[in-house]
């Protein structure tokens, strides 16, 4: 019976936390944490890692962000075609 997805606490891999509780747990766990400082992922605040560059290679939130950026760019690049103003419909004789 698993209604919830579990994630691993970045501060203690022994902690298996329901994802929806992760933000609150992290705040608590951070206070007791004595290891090297972890960097907070810009794309998901519950991602705390030592090596952000390595993390971004596998961060699905980052990938989604990049994808949506690429989508945005694609959409803005697709300018409306220049409409022929139909000047040859001028029927002046
Ligand atoms: Zn924890
Ligand atoms: Zn991340």
PDB file of C-alpha atoms in Angstrom, residues 81-89:
ATOM      1  CA  UNK A  81       4.449  35.444 -41.296  1.00  0.00           C
ATOM      2  CA  UNK A  82       4.490  38.772 -43.090  1.00  0.00           C
ATOM      3  CA  UNK A  83       1.130  38.987 -44.681  1.00  0.00           C
ATOM      4  CA  UNK A  84       0.918  39.973 -48.255  1.00  0.00           C
ATOM      5  CA  UNK A  85      -1.169  43.115 -48.055  1.00  0.00           C
ATOM      6  CA  UNK A  86      -2.882  42.132 -51.257  1.00  0.00           C
ATOM      7  CA  UNK A  87      -1.937  45.318 -53.073  1.00  0.00           C
ATOM      8  CA  UNK A  88      -2.557  43.538 -56.353  1.00  0.00           C
ATOM      9  CA  UNK A  89      -6.236  43.520 -55.509  1.00  0.00           C
TER      10      UNK A  89
END
